XYZ file of C-alpha atoms in Angstrom:
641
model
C 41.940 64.451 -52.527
C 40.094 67.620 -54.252
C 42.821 70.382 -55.851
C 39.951 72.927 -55.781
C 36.090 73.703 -54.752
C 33.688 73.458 -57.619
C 31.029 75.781 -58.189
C 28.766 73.567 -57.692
C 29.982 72.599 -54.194
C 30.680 76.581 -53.169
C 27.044 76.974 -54.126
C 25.774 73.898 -52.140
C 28.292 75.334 -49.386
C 26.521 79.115 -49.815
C 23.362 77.640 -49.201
C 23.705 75.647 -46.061
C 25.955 78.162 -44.235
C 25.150 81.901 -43.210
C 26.555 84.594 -44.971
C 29.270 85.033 -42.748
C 30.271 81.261 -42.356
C 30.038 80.959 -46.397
C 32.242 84.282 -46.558
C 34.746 82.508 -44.510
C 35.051 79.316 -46.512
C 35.821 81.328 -49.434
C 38.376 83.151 -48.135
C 40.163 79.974 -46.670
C 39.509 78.405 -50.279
C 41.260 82.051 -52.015
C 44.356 81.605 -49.483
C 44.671 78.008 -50.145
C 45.165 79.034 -53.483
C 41.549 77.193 -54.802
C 38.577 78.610 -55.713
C 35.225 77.383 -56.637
C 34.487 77.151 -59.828
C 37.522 77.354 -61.759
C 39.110 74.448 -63.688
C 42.398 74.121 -65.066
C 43.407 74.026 -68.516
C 43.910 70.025 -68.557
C 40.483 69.731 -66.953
C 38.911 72.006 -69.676
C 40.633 70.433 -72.814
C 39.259 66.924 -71.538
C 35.916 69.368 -72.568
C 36.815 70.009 -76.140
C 34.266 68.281 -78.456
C 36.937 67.294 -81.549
C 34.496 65.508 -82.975
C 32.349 68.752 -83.625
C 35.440 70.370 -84.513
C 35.750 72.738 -81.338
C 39.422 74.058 -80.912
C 40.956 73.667 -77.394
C 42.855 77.076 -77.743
C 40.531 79.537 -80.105
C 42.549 82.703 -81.606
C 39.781 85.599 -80.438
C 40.069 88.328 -83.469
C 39.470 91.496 -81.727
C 37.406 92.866 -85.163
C 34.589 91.154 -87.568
C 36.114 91.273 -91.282
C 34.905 94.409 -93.367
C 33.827 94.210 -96.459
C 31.973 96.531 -98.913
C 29.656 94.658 -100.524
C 28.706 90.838 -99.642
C 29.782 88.619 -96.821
C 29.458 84.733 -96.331
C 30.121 83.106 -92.800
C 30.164 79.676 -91.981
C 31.994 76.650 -90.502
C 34.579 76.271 -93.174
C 36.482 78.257 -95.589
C 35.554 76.179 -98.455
C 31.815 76.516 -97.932
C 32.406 80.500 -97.224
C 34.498 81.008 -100.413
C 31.329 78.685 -102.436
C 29.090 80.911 -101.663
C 30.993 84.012 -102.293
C 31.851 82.763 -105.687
C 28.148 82.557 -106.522
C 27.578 86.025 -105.492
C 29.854 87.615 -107.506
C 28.608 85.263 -110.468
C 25.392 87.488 -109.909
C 23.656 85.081 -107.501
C 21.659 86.719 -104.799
C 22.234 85.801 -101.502
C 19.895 82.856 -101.450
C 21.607 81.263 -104.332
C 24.820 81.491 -102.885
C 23.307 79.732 -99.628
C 22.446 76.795 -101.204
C 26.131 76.898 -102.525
C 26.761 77.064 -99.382
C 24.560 74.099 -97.961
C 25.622 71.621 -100.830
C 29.455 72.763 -100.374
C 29.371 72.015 -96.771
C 27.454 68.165 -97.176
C 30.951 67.877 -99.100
C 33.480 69.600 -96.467
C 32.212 69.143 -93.237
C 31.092 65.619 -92.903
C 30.110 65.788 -89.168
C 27.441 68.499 -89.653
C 27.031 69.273 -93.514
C 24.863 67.495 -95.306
C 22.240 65.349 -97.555
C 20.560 63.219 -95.097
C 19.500 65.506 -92.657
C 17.326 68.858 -92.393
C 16.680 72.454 -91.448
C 15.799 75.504 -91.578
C 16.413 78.594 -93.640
C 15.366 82.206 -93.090
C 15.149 84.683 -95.454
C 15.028 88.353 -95.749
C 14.693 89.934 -99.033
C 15.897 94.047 -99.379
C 12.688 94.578 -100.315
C 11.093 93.600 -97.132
C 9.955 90.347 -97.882
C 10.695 87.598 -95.077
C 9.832 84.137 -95.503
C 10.909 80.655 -93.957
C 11.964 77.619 -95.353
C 11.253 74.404 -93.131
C 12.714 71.478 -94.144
C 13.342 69.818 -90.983
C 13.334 65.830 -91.227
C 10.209 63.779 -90.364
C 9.220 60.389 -88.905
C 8.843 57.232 -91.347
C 5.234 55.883 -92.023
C 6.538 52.727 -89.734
C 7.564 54.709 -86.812
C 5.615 54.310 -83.039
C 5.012 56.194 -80.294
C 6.885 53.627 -78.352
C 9.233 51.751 -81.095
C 12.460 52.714 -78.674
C 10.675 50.923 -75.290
C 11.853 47.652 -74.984
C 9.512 44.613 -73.452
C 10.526 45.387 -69.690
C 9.532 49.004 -70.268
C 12.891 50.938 -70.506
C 14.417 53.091 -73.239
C 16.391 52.131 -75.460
C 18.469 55.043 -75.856
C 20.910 53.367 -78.644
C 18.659 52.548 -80.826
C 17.415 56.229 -81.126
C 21.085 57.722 -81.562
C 22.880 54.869 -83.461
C 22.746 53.328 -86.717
C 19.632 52.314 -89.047
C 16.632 52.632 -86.597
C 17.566 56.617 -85.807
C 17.391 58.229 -89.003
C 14.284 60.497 -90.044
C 13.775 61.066 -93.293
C 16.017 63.291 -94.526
C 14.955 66.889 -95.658
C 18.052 68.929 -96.753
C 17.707 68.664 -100.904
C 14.013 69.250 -100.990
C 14.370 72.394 -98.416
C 17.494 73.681 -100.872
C 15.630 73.208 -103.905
C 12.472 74.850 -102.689
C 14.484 77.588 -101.401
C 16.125 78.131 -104.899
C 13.206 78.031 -106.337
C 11.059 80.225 -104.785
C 13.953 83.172 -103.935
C 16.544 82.697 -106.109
C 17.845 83.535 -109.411
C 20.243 80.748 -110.587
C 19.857 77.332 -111.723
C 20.385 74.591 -109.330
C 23.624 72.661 -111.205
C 25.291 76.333 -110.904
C 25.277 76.553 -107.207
C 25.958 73.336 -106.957
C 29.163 72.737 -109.311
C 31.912 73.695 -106.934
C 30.039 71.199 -104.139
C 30.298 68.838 -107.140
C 33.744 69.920 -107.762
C 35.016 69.737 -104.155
C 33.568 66.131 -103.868
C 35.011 64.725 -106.977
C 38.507 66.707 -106.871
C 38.954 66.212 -103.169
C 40.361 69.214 -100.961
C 42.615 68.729 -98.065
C 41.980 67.445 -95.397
C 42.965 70.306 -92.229
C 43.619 69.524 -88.815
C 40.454 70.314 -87.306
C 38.873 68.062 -89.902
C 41.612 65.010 -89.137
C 40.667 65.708 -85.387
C 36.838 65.468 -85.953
C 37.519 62.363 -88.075
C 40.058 60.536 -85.274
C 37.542 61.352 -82.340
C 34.232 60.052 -83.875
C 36.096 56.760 -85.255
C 34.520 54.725 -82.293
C 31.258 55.681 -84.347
C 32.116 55.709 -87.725
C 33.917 52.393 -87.720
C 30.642 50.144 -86.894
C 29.858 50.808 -90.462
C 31.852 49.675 -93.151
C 31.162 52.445 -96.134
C 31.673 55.273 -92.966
C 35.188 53.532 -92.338
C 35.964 53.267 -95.933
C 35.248 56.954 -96.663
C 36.101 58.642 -93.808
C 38.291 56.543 -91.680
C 40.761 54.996 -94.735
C 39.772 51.594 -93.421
C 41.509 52.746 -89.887
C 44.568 54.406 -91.212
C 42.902 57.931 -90.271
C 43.522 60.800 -92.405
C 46.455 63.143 -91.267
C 46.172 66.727 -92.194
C 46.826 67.829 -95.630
C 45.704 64.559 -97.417
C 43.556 64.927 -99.907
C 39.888 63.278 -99.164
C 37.688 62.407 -102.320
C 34.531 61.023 -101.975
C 33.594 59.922 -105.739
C 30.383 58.023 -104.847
C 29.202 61.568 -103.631
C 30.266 63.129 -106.092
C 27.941 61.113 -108.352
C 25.214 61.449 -106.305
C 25.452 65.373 -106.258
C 25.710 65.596 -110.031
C 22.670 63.377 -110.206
C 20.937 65.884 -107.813
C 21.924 69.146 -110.088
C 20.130 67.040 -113.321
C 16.945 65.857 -111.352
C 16.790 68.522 -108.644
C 15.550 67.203 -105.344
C 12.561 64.475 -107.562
C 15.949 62.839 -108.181
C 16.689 62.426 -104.375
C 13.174 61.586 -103.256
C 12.038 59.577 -106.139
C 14.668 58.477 -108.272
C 18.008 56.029 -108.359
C 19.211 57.841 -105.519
C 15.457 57.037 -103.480
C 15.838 53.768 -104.841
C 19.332 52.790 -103.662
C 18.695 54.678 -100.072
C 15.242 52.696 -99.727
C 17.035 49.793 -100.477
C 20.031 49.593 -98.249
C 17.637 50.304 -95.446
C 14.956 47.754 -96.144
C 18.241 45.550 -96.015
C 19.786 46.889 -92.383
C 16.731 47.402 -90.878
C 15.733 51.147 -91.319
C 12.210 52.057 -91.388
C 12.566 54.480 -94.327
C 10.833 53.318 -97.449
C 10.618 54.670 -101.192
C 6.830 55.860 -100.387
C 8.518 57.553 -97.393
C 11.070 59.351 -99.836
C 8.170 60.453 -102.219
C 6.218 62.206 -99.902
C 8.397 64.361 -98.131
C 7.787 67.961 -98.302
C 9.548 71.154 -97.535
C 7.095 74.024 -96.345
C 7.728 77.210 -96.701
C 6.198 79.078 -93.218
C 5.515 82.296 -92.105
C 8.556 83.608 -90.026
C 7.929 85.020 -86.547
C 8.557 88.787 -86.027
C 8.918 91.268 -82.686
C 9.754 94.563 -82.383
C 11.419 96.529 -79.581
C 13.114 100.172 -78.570
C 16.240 100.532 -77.229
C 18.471 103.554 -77.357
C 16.209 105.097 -79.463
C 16.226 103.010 -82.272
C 13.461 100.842 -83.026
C 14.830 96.918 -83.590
C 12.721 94.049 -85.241
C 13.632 90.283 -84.838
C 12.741 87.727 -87.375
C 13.117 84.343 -86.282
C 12.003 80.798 -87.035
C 8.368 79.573 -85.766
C 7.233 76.084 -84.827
C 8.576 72.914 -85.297
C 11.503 74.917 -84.374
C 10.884 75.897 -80.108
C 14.332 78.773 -81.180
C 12.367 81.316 -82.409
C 9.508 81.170 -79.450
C 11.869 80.969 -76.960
C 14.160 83.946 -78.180
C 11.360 86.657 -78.515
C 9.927 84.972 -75.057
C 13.091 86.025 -73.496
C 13.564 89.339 -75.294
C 10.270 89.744 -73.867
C 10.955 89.063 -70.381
C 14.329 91.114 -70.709
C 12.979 93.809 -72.523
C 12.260 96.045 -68.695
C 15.294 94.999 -67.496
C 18.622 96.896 -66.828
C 21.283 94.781 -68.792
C 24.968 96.213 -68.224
C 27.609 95.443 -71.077
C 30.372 93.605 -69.898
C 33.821 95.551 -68.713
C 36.957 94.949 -71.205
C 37.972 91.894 -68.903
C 38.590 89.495 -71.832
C 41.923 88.969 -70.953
C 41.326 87.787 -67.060
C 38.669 85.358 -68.613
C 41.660 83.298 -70.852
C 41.371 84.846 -74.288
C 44.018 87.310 -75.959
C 40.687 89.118 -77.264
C 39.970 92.850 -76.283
C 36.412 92.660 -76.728
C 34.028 92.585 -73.596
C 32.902 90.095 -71.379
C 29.540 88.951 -69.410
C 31.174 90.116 -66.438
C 28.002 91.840 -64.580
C 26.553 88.737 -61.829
C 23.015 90.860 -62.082
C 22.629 90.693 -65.682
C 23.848 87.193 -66.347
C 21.960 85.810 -63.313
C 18.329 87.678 -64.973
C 19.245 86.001 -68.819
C 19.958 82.781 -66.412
C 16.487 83.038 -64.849
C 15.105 84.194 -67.966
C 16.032 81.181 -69.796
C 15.108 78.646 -67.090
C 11.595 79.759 -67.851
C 12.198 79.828 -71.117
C 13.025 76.269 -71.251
C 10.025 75.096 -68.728
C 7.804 76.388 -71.466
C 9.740 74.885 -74.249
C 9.276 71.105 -72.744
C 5.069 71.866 -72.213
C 3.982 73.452 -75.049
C 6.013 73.289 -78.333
C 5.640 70.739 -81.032
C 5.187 70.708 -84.690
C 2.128 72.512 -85.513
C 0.767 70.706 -87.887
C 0.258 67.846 -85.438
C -0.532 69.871 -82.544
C -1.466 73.733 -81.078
C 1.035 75.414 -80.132
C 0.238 78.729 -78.443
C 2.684 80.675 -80.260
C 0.975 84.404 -79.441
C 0.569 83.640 -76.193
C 4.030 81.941 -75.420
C 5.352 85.352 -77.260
C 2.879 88.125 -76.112
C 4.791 91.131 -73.565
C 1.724 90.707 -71.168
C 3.027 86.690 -70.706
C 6.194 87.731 -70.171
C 5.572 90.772 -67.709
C 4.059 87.542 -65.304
C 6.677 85.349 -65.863
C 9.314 88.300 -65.029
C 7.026 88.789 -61.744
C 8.652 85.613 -60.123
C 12.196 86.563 -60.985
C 13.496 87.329 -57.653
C 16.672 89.590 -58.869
C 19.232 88.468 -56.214
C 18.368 84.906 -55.740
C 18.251 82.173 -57.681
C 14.881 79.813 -58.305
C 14.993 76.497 -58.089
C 13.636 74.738 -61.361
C 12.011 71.955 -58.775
C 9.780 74.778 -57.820
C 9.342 76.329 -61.623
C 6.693 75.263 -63.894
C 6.020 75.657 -67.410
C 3.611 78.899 -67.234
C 0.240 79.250 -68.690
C 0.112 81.648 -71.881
C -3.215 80.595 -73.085
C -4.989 83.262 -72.152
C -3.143 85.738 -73.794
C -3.201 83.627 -77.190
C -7.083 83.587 -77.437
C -8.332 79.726 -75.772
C -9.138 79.744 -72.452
C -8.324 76.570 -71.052
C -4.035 75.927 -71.093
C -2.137 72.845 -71.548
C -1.016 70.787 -68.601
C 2.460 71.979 -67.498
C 5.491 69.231 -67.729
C 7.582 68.977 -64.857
C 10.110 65.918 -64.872
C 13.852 65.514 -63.680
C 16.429 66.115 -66.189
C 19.665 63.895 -66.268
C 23.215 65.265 -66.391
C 24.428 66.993 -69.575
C 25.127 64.808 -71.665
C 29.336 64.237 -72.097
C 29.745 63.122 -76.153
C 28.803 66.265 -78.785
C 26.339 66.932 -81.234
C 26.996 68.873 -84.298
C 24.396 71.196 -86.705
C 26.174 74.097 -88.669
C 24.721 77.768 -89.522
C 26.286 80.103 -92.019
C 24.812 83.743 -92.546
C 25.149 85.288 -95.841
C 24.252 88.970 -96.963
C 24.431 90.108 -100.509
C 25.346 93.508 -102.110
C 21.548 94.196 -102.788
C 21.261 93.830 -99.087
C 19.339 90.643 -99.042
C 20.344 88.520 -96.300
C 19.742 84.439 -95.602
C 20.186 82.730 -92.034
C 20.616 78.983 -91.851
C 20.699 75.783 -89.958
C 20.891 72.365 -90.581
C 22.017 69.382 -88.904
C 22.592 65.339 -88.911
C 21.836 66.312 -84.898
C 24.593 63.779 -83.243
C 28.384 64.581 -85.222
C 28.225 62.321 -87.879
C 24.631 61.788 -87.382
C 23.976 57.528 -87.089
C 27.141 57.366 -88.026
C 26.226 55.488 -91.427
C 27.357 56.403 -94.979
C 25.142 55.072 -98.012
C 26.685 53.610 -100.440
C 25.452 56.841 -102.500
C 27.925 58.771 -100.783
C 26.336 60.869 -98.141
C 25.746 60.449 -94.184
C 22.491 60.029 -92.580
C 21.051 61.403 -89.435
C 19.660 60.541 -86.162
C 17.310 62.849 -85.686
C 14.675 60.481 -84.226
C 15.946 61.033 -80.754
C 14.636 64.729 -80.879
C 11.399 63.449 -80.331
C 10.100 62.492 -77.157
C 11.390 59.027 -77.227
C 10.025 58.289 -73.657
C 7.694 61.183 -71.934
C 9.275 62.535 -69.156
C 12.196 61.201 -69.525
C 15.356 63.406 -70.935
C 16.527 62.510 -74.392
C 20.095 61.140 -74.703
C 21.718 63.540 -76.545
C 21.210 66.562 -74.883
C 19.152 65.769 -71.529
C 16.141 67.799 -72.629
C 12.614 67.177 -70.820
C 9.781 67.349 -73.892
C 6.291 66.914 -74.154
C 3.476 64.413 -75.241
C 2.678 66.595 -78.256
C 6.481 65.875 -79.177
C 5.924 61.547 -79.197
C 6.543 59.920 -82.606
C 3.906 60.005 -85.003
C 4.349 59.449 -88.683
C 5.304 61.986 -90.638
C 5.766 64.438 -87.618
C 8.608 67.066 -87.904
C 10.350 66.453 -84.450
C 10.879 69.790 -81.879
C 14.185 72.009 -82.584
C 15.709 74.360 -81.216
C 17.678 76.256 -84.522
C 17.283 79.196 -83.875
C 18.506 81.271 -87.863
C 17.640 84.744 -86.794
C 18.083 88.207 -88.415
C 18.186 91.779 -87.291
C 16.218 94.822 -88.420
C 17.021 98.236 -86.815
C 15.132 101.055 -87.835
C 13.522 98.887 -90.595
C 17.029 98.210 -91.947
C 19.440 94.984 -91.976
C 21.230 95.106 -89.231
C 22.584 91.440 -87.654
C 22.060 87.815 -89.254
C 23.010 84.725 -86.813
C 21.994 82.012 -85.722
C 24.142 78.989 -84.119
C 24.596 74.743 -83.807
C 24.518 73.299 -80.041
C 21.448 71.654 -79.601
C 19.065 73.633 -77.049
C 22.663 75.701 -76.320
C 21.642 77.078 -80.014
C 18.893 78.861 -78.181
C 21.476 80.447 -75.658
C 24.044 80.800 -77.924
C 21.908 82.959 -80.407
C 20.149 85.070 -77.572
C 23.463 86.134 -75.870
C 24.345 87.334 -79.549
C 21.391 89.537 -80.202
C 21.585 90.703 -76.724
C 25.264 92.052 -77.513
C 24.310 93.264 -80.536
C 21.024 95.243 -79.520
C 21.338 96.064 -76.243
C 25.600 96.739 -75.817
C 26.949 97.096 -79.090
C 29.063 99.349 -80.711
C 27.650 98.636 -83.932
C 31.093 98.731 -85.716
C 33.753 95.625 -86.682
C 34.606 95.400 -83.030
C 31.181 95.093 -81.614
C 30.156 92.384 -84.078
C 33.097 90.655 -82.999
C 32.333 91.233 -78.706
C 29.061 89.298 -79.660
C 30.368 86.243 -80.875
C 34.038 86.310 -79.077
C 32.403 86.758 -75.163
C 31.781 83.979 -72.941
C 28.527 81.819 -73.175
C 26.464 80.534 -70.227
C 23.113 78.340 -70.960
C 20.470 77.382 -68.682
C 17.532 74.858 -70.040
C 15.650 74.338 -66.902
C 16.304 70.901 -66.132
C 18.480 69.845 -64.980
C 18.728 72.676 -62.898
C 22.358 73.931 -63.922
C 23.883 76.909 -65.685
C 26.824 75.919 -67.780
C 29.668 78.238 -68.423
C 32.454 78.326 -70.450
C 35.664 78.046 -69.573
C 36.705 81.875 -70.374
C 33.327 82.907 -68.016
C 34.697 85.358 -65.551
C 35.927 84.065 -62.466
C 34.372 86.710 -60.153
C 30.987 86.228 -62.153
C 31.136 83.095 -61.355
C 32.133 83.115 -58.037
C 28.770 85.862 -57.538
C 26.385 83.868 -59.137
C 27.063 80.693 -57.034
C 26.838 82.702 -54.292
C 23.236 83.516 -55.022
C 22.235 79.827 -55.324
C 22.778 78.723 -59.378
C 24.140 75.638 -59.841
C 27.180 76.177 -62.001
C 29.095 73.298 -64.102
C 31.930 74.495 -66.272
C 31.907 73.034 -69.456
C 34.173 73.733 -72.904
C 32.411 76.072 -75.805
C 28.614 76.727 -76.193
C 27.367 76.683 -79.636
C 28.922 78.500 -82.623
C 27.846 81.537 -83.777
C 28.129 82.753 -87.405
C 27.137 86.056 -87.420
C 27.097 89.371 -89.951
C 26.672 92.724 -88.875
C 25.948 96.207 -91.166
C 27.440 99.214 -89.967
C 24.712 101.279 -90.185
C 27.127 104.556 -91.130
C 29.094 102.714 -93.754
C 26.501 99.745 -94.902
C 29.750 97.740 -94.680
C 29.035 94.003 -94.021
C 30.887 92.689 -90.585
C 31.947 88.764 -91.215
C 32.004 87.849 -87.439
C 32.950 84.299 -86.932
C 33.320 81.951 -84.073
C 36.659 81.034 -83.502
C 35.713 78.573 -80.982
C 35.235 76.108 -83.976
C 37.349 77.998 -86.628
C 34.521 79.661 -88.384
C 35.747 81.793 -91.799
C 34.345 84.810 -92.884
C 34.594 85.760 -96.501
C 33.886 88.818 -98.330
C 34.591 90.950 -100.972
C-alpha cells in the first residue's frame, strides 16, 4: 500500500521502539529499498508552488555574480535591470529601490505591488541606518471578531478572499517616504521604466504563464483579474506580450501627485468607490490617513573568527527582526559545523555545501521552536501594544532559553512555552504565555518578494513587501493594480492558527483599527568589522524568518566570504521549524542521512518543496566586489555592473 516510510512515521517508529528494535526497522526499510523520509521526484513536484513562481527543477549556480561597483537582486530580471539603470543614472541605492518596488507592482503580479505593504531597511555608507515601515493597516470599520460567524466559527474565506481581506494598502506612501527622506532623485524618474514596462508591455516568460495558469481558480472570481491577467480564460502562453494600460495610467498619475495622489486623490476616489460598491471596508477617510513611519532599526553585535559582525534588522510590527537576533543569541555559544560538499547527493548539480551536520541543524531546529513560542505571546505592533523587544533580544534571555535545549533529543512543542523575557527588558511582571495547537501547514502558497540592492558609494537597501496570499484577494481595481489580503495576518480567531500559514498569534495581534498586523519580513543587512558585508532578506511567510537566519548563519558563521560562499548561503537546503505545529519542514534537496538522524532523535519531519527565497548580496571584503547571489529556487536575477 505504502512505497516508502515517511519521516514522520520512522520518527513515530524511533520513539516507541528501543534503540535496537528501531535500528532494525531501518535496516529492513534500507534493504527493501525504502527509506524514511525521502520522496520521489513526482511526489515533490506535486510541492512546487507555480503560483509563487517556484521552479520544480532550479539550475544551482555554483558562484554569486561579481561585479565592481553596484549590484541589484530580486525576483525578476526586469525589476533587477530597473534598478540598475537608476544607479548608473546617478541614483543612490535607495532610489534605485523604489525603481525597483514600482517595476516589480508591474512584472510580478503575484507579489509586486500597489495595494499591499512593507518594509524597507536602509544602510547609508556613512553609517546611518534607518527603517521604513509601511506595512498595511486595518480599516476604521474593522472588529475584533468581523471573521466569526453567528455559531461562533471562523470564517477563514472571508479573511483570505476577495473584498472583506484587504488592509489598507501601504506600498506608495512607504516608497515615497523612502525617496524622500534617503534619496536623491525625483519620484517620476524612478518610476518611468515601471511606467514604461506597464504601458509597453514585456513578455510574458514561462514562470510568469505558470504563476498566471495555477492561480486562475483565484483570479477568475473577479472579472477585471480575469480580464488582465487571465485574457478572459485564454491564459497567456510564454512570450506574449502583457500590457496593462489602466496601470499604466495609474502609475503616471502616481509620479505627478506622489503618494497624496494614491491616498487622496482620483486614484483614492475610484479605490474607495469600487469597495463601498463590493463590500470592502476601506473608505476615502481610510486612504487619507494612512501613514508610513519611519522606525528605528534593531541592531546586535557578535564575534566570530575574530571579526566583529553587526546585524541590522527590522523591529516591531515585524516579529523577523526579534526573532533573528533571538536566535543568533541562543546560537551564538554553540558549535555550528559547515556543511560537507554533499550538494550533489542532496539533488542539485551545485558544488556548494550543504546542512549536512544532524547536531547543528537539530540546535537551529530547537532554536527556532523557541523562537516561534515567543513570537505567538509577545509580538504585536507597538504602537498598540508593549512588546518587550530588549528583553525578547537580551544574551542573558537567551542563555535560559538555550538551558532547556537538550542537544541530542528533540523537545516536544506540547511541553514548550513561550518564555518570560520581562525581566531582562526592565517590567517585572511578564505577559501570559500562548500555548494553542497549530493545524497542518497549510498546502496553497503565499507570495511577498525581497530584492537587495548595494550601490557604488557602498550604501545598501534591504526590502520586503507583499500582497501576503499570491495574488493577494485575488481582485484587480479597475485602476489597474491588485489588492491584498493581509487581514488574515492578524489574529483572526485567538488561539486558533491563521489559514494561510497555520501560525498560533496572540491577543495583542486581534483587529483593531488602524493596527499594523504581525510580520515576519525579515530585510536584514550585514556589518563585519563596521563594514558592509551581506544584505538579504526573503518572502515565505514565517519560513521568511528561517529562510533569512539559515542565510546569515552561512554567511557569518561558515562562509568563505568570496562569490562561492555567497552563493552556498542561498543555494543549500532550508529546514523551518515555527513551533506549532510541532514539525520541521525540509526541502526536498535536505540530506538524506540528516534526515534520517534527526528523526531518529524525535523531530517530526514533513518534506515539503522550496522554503522562502533569498535575494542576497555579499562584499568581498579583499576586493569590495559586490556578490549578486540569487535564489534559483524561484529564478531570482542578479544584475550588476
Amino acid at each position: 500500500m505504502f512505497a516508502r516510510f515517511s519521516i514522520l512515521a520512522w520518527a513515530f517508529a524511533s520513539r516507541l521502539l528501543c534503540g535496537g528494535a528501531a535500528l532494525a526497522l531501518l535496516v529492513l526499510a534500507l534493504s527493501a529499498g525504502i527509506y524514511p523520509g525521502v520522496a520521489d521526484a513526482q511526489d515533490a513536484a506535486l510541492q512546487i508552488d507555480f503560483k509563487a513562481g517556484e521552479v520544480a527543477q532550479p539550475e544551482w549556480p555554483a558562484r554569486a555574480v561579481r561585479a565592481p561597483k553596484a549590484m541589484v537582486v530580486s525576483d525578476e530580471p526586469l525589476a533587477s535591470e530597473a534598478g540598475i539603470e537608476i544607479l548608473k543614472k546617478g541614483g543612490n541605492a535607495v532610489d534605485a529601490a523604489v525603481a525597483v518596488g514600482f517595476a516589480l507592482a508591474v512584472v510580478q503580479p503575484a507579489a509586486g505591488n500597489l495595494g499591499g505593504g512593507g518594509f524597507m531597511l536602509k544602510r547609508l555608507a556613512n553609517g546611518r541606518a534607518g527603517f521604513v515601515d509601511y506595512r498595511e493597516t486595518a480599516p476604521g470599520r474593522a472588529s475584533r471578531d468581523m471573521y466569526i460567524g453567528a455559531d461562533g466559527t471562523l470564517d477563514s474565506a472571508a479573511a483570505t478572499v476577495g473584498y472583506r481581506s484587504i488592509a489598507i494598502p501601504g506600498t506608495v506612501a512607504g516608497m515615497e517616504l523612502a525617496l524622500r527622506t534617503y534619496g536623491t532623485m525625483k519620484l517620476a524618474e524612478v518610476m518611468a521604466l515601471a511606467v514604461r514596462l506597464a504601458e509597453r508591455g514585456f513578455p510574458v516568460s514561462e514562470k510568469l504563464a505558470r504563476s498566471l495558469r495555477d492561480a486562475r481558480s483565484l483570479l477568475e472570481r473577479f472579472s477585471t483579474s480575469r480580464r488582465i491577467f487571465l485574457k478572459d480564460g485564454a491564459l497567456f502562453q510564454p512570450g506574449e506580450i502583457l500590457r496593462q494600460p489602466e496601470l499604466a495610467a495609474t502609475l503616471r498619475r502616481i509620479a505627478r501627485g506622489g503618494a497624496a495622489e494614491f491616498y487622496r486623490g482620483e486614484t483614492a476616489r475610484l479605490l474607495a468607490e469600487e469597495l463601498a460598491r463590493m463590500g470592502g471596508l476601506i473608505t476615502r477617510e481610510d486612504l487619507a490617513g494612512y501613514q508610513a513611519k519611519i522606525r528605528a532599526p534593531l541592531r546586535a553585535k557578535y564575534k566570530h573568527a575574530g571579526s566583529e559582525w553587526e546585524v541590522i534588522s527590522a523591529p516591531p510590527p515585524s516579529s523577523g527582526g526579534v526573532a533573528l537576533i533571538e536566535a543568533l543569541n541562543i546560537l551564538a555559544e554553540v558549535e555550528l559545523k559547515p556543511g560537507l560538499n554533499t550538494a550533489k547527493s542532496a539533488g542539485t548539480n551545485s558544488s556548494t555545501g550543504s546542512w549536512d551536520d544532524p547536531q547543528t541543524v537539530h540546535w537551529v531546529a530547537e532554536t527556532l521552536r523557541r523562537v516561534f513560542a515567543d513570537r505567538a505571546a509577545h509580538l504585536a505592533d507597538p504602537d498598540f501594544a508593549r512588546v518587550p523587544v530588549r528583553g525578547l533580544t537580551d544574551p542573558r534571555y537567551a542563555a535560559q532559553l538555550r538551558a532547556t535545549i537538550d542537544s541530542r533529543r528533540a523537545s516536544s512543542s506540547q511541553a514548550i512555552r513561550a518564555g518570560n523575557p520581562n525581566p531582562f527588558d526592565g517590567v517585572s511582571s511578564g505577559l501570559p504565555s500562548s500555548r494553542s495547537e497549530g493545524g497542518g501547514f497549510p498546502p496553497d502558497g503565499e507570495h511577498t518578494t525581497h530584492f537587495s540592492v548595494v550601490d557604488a558609494a557602498g550604501n545598501a537597501v534591504a526590502n520586503t513587501y507583499t500582497l501576503n496570499e499570491s495574488y493577494g484577494c485575488g481582485a484587480t481595481t479597475s485602476s489597474g493594480f491588485l489588492l491584498n489580503d493581509t487581514m488574515d495576518d492578524f489574529t483572526t480567531q485567538p488561539g486558533v492558527p491563521n489559514k494561510l500559514f497555520g501560525l498560533v498569534q496572540s491577543e495583542a495581534n486581534a483587529i483593531t483599527p488602524g493596527k499594523r498586523a504581525l510580520s515576519s519580513m525579515t530585510p536584514t543587512i550585514l556589518l563585519r568589522d563596521g563594514k558592509l558585508s551581506f544584505v538579504t532578506g526573503s518572502p515565505g511567510g514565517p519560513r521568511i524568518i528561517s529562510a533569512t537566519l539559515l542565510s546569515v548563519l552561512r554567511w557569518m558563521r561558515f562562509g568563505p566570504a568570496d562569490a562561492a560562499g555567497a552563493q552556498a548561503a542561498i543555494n543549500a537546503p532550508r529546514f523551518h521549524h515555527q513551533w506549532m505545529p510541532d514539525t520541521l519542514w525540509i526541502e526536498n534537496t535536505f540530506p538524506e542521512e540528516t534526515a534520517r538522524e534527526l528523526a531518529a532523535r524525535g523531530h517530526h519531519l514533513q518534506q515539503r518543496s522550496w522554503i522562502g527565497q533569498v535575494e542576497a548580496i555579499g562584499i568581498d571584503p579583499q576586493t569590495g566586489e559586490r556578490l549578486g547571489a540569487a535564489d534559483p529556487r524561484r529564478q531570482g536575477a542578479a544584475v550588476g555592473y
